[in-house]
Tab-separated table of C-alpha atoms in Angstrom:
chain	number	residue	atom	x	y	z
A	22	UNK	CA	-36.656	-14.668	33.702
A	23	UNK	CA	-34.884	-16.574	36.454
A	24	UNK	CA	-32.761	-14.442	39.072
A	25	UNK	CA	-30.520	-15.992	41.534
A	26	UNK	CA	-29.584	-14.402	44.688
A	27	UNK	CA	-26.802	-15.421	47.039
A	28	UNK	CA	-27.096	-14.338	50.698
A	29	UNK	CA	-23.778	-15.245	52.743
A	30	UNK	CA	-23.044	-13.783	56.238
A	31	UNK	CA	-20.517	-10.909	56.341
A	32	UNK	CA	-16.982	-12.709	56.782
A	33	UNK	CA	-16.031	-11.754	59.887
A	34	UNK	CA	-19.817	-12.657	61.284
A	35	UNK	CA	-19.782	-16.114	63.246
A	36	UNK	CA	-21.725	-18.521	60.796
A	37	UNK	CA	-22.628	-21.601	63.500
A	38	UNK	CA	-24.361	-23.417	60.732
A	39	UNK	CA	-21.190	-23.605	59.049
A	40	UNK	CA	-19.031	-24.115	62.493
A	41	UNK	CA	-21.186	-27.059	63.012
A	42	UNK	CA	-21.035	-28.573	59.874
A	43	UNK	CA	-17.280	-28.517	60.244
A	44	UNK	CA	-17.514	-30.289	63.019
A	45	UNK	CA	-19.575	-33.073	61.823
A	46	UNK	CA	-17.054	-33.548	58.750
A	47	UNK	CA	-14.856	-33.539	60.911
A	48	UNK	CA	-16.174	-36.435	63.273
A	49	UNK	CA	-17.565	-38.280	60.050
A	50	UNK	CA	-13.358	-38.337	59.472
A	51	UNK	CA	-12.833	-36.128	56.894
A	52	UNK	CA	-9.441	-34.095	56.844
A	53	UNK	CA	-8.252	-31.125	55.332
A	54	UNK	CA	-11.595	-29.089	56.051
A	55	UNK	CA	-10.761	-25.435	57.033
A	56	UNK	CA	-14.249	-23.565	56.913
A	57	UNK	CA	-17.410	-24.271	55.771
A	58	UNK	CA	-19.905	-21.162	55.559
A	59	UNK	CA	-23.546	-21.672	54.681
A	60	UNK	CA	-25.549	-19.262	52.624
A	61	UNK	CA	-28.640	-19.349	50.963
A	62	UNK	CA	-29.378	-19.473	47.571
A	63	UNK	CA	-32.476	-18.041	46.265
A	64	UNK	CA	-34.262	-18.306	42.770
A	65	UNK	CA	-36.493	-16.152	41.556
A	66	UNK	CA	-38.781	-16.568	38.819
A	67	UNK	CA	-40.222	-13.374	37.431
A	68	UNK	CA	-42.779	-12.553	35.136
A	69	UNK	CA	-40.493	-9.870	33.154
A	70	UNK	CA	-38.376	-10.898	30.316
A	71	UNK	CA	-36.199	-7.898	30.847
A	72	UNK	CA	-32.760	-8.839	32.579
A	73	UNK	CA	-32.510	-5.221	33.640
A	74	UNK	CA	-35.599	-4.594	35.507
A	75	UNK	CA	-35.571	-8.402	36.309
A	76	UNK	CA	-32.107	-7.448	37.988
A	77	UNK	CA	-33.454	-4.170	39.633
A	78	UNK	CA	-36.306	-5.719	40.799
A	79	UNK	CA	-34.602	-8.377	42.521
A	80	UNK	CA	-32.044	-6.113	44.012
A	81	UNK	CA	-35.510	-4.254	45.895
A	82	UNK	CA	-36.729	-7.582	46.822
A	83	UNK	CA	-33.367	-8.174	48.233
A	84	UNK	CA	-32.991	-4.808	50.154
A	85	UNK	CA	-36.520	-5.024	51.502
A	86	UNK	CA	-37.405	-8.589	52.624
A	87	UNK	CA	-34.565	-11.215	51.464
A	88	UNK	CA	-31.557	-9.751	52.971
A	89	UNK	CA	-30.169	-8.149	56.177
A	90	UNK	CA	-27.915	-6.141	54.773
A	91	UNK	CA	-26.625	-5.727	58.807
A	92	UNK	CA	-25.097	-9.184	58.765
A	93	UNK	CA	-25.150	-10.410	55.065
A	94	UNK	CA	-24.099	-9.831	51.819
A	95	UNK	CA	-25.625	-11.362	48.570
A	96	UNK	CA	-24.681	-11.092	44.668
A	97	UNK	CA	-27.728	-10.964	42.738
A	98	UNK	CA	-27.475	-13.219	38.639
A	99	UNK	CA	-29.873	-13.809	35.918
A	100	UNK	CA	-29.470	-17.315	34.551
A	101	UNK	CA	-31.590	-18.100	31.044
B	21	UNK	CA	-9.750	-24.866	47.322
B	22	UNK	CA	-13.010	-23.680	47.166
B	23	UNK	CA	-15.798	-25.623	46.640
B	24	UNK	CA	-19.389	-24.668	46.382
B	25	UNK	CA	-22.687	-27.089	47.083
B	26	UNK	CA	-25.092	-25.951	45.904
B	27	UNK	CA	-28.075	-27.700	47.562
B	28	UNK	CA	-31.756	-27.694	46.031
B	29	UNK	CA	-35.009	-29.602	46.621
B	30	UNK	CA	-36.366	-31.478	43.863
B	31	UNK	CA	-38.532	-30.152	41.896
B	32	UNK	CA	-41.943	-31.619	42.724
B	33	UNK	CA	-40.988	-31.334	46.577
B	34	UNK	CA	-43.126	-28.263	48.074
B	35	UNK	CA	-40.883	-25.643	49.231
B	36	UNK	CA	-42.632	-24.183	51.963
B	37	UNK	CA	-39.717	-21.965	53.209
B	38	UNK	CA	-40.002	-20.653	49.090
B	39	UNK	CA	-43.853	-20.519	49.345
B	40	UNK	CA	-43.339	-18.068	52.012
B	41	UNK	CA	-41.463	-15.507	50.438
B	42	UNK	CA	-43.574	-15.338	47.694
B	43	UNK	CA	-46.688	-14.776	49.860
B	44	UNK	CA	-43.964	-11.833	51.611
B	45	UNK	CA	-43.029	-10.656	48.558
B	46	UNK	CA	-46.662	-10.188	47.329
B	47	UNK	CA	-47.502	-8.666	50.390
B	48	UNK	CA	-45.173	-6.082	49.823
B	49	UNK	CA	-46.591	-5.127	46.524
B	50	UNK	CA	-43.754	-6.967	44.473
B	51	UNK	CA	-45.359	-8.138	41.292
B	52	UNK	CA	-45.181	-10.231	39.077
B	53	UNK	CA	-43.129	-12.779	40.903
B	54	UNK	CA	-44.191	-16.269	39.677
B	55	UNK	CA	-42.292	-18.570	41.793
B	56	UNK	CA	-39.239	-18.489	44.780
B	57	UNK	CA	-37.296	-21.624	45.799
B	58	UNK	CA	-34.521	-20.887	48.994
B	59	UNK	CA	-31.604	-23.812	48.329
B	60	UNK	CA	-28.486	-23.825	50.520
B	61	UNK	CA	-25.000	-22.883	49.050
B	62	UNK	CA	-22.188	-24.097	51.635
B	63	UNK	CA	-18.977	-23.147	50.541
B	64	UNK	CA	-15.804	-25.668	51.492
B	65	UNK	CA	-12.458	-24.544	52.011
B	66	UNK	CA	-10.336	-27.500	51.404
B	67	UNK	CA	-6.559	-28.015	52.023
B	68	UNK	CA	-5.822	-29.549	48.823
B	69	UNK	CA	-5.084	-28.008	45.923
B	70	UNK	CA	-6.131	-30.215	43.274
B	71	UNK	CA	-9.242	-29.449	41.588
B	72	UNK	CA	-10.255	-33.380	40.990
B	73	UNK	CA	-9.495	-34.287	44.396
B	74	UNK	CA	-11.393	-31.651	45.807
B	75	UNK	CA	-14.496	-32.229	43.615
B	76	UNK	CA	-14.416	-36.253	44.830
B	77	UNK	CA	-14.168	-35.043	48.288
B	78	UNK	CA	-16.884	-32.672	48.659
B	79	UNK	CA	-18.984	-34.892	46.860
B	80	UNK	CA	-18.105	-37.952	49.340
B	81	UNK	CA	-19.302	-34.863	52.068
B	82	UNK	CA	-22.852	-34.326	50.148
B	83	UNK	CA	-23.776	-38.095	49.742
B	84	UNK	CA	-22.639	-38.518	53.519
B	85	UNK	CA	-23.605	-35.595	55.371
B	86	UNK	CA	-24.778	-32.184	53.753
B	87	UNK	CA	-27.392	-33.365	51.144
B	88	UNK	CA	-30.489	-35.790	51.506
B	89	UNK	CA	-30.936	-37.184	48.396
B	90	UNK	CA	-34.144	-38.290	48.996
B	91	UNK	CA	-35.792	-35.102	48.637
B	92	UNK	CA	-32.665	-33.080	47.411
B	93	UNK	CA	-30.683	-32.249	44.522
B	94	UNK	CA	-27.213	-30.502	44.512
B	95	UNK	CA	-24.424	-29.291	42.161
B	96	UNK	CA	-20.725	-29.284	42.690
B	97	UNK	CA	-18.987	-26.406	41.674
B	98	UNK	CA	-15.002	-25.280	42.675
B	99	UNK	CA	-14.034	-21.479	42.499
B	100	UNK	CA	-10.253	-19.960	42.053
């Protein structure tokens, strides 16, 4: 069962990734960018077929290791 | 308009930054987690409000700037 889980910075929380990355569109001569935030995107393969417990187990991955819930917030999806 | 990237390595390309986590994860007494891949998401705000137009645009972004497509994959995706 694959999970995803989306980790994005707290809006409100300076993303400088994203800052930059504006910047560089904006050099490169793009126009009409207004923000660009930067998250990460992480996919989890686990053994369960369950998308309950898959879900539940991800969410404890998420709270213990994969997140900081301090700064960021993430959704957490099964796909398949 | 939204748009989101979402940004992957091929598969085939090691993830080391994925490989990582899963060592972490094991560490921690997680189980039965078979594999992890981390991709980026970077979510545009654009000023237009066309769909198709925004879709070209952040896809002129990816080829130029945010994705190497040497080693990386990526899907366009807008929200609202």
């Amino acid at each position: 069962m694959k999970i995803v889980i989306d980790v994005f910075l707290k809006s409100g929380i300076l993303d400088p990734q994203g800052k930059a990355t504006e910047h560089a569109l904006a050099v490169l001569g793009f126009e009409g960018v207004e923000e660009v935030r930067i998250g990460k995107q992480i996919v989890l393969n686990l053994a369960t077929k369950d998308a309950q417990e898959a879900i539940s187990q991800a969410d404890a991955m998420a709270k213990k290791l994969l997140v900081n819930e301090v700064i960021e917030d993430y959704t957490i999806e099964p796909i398949q």
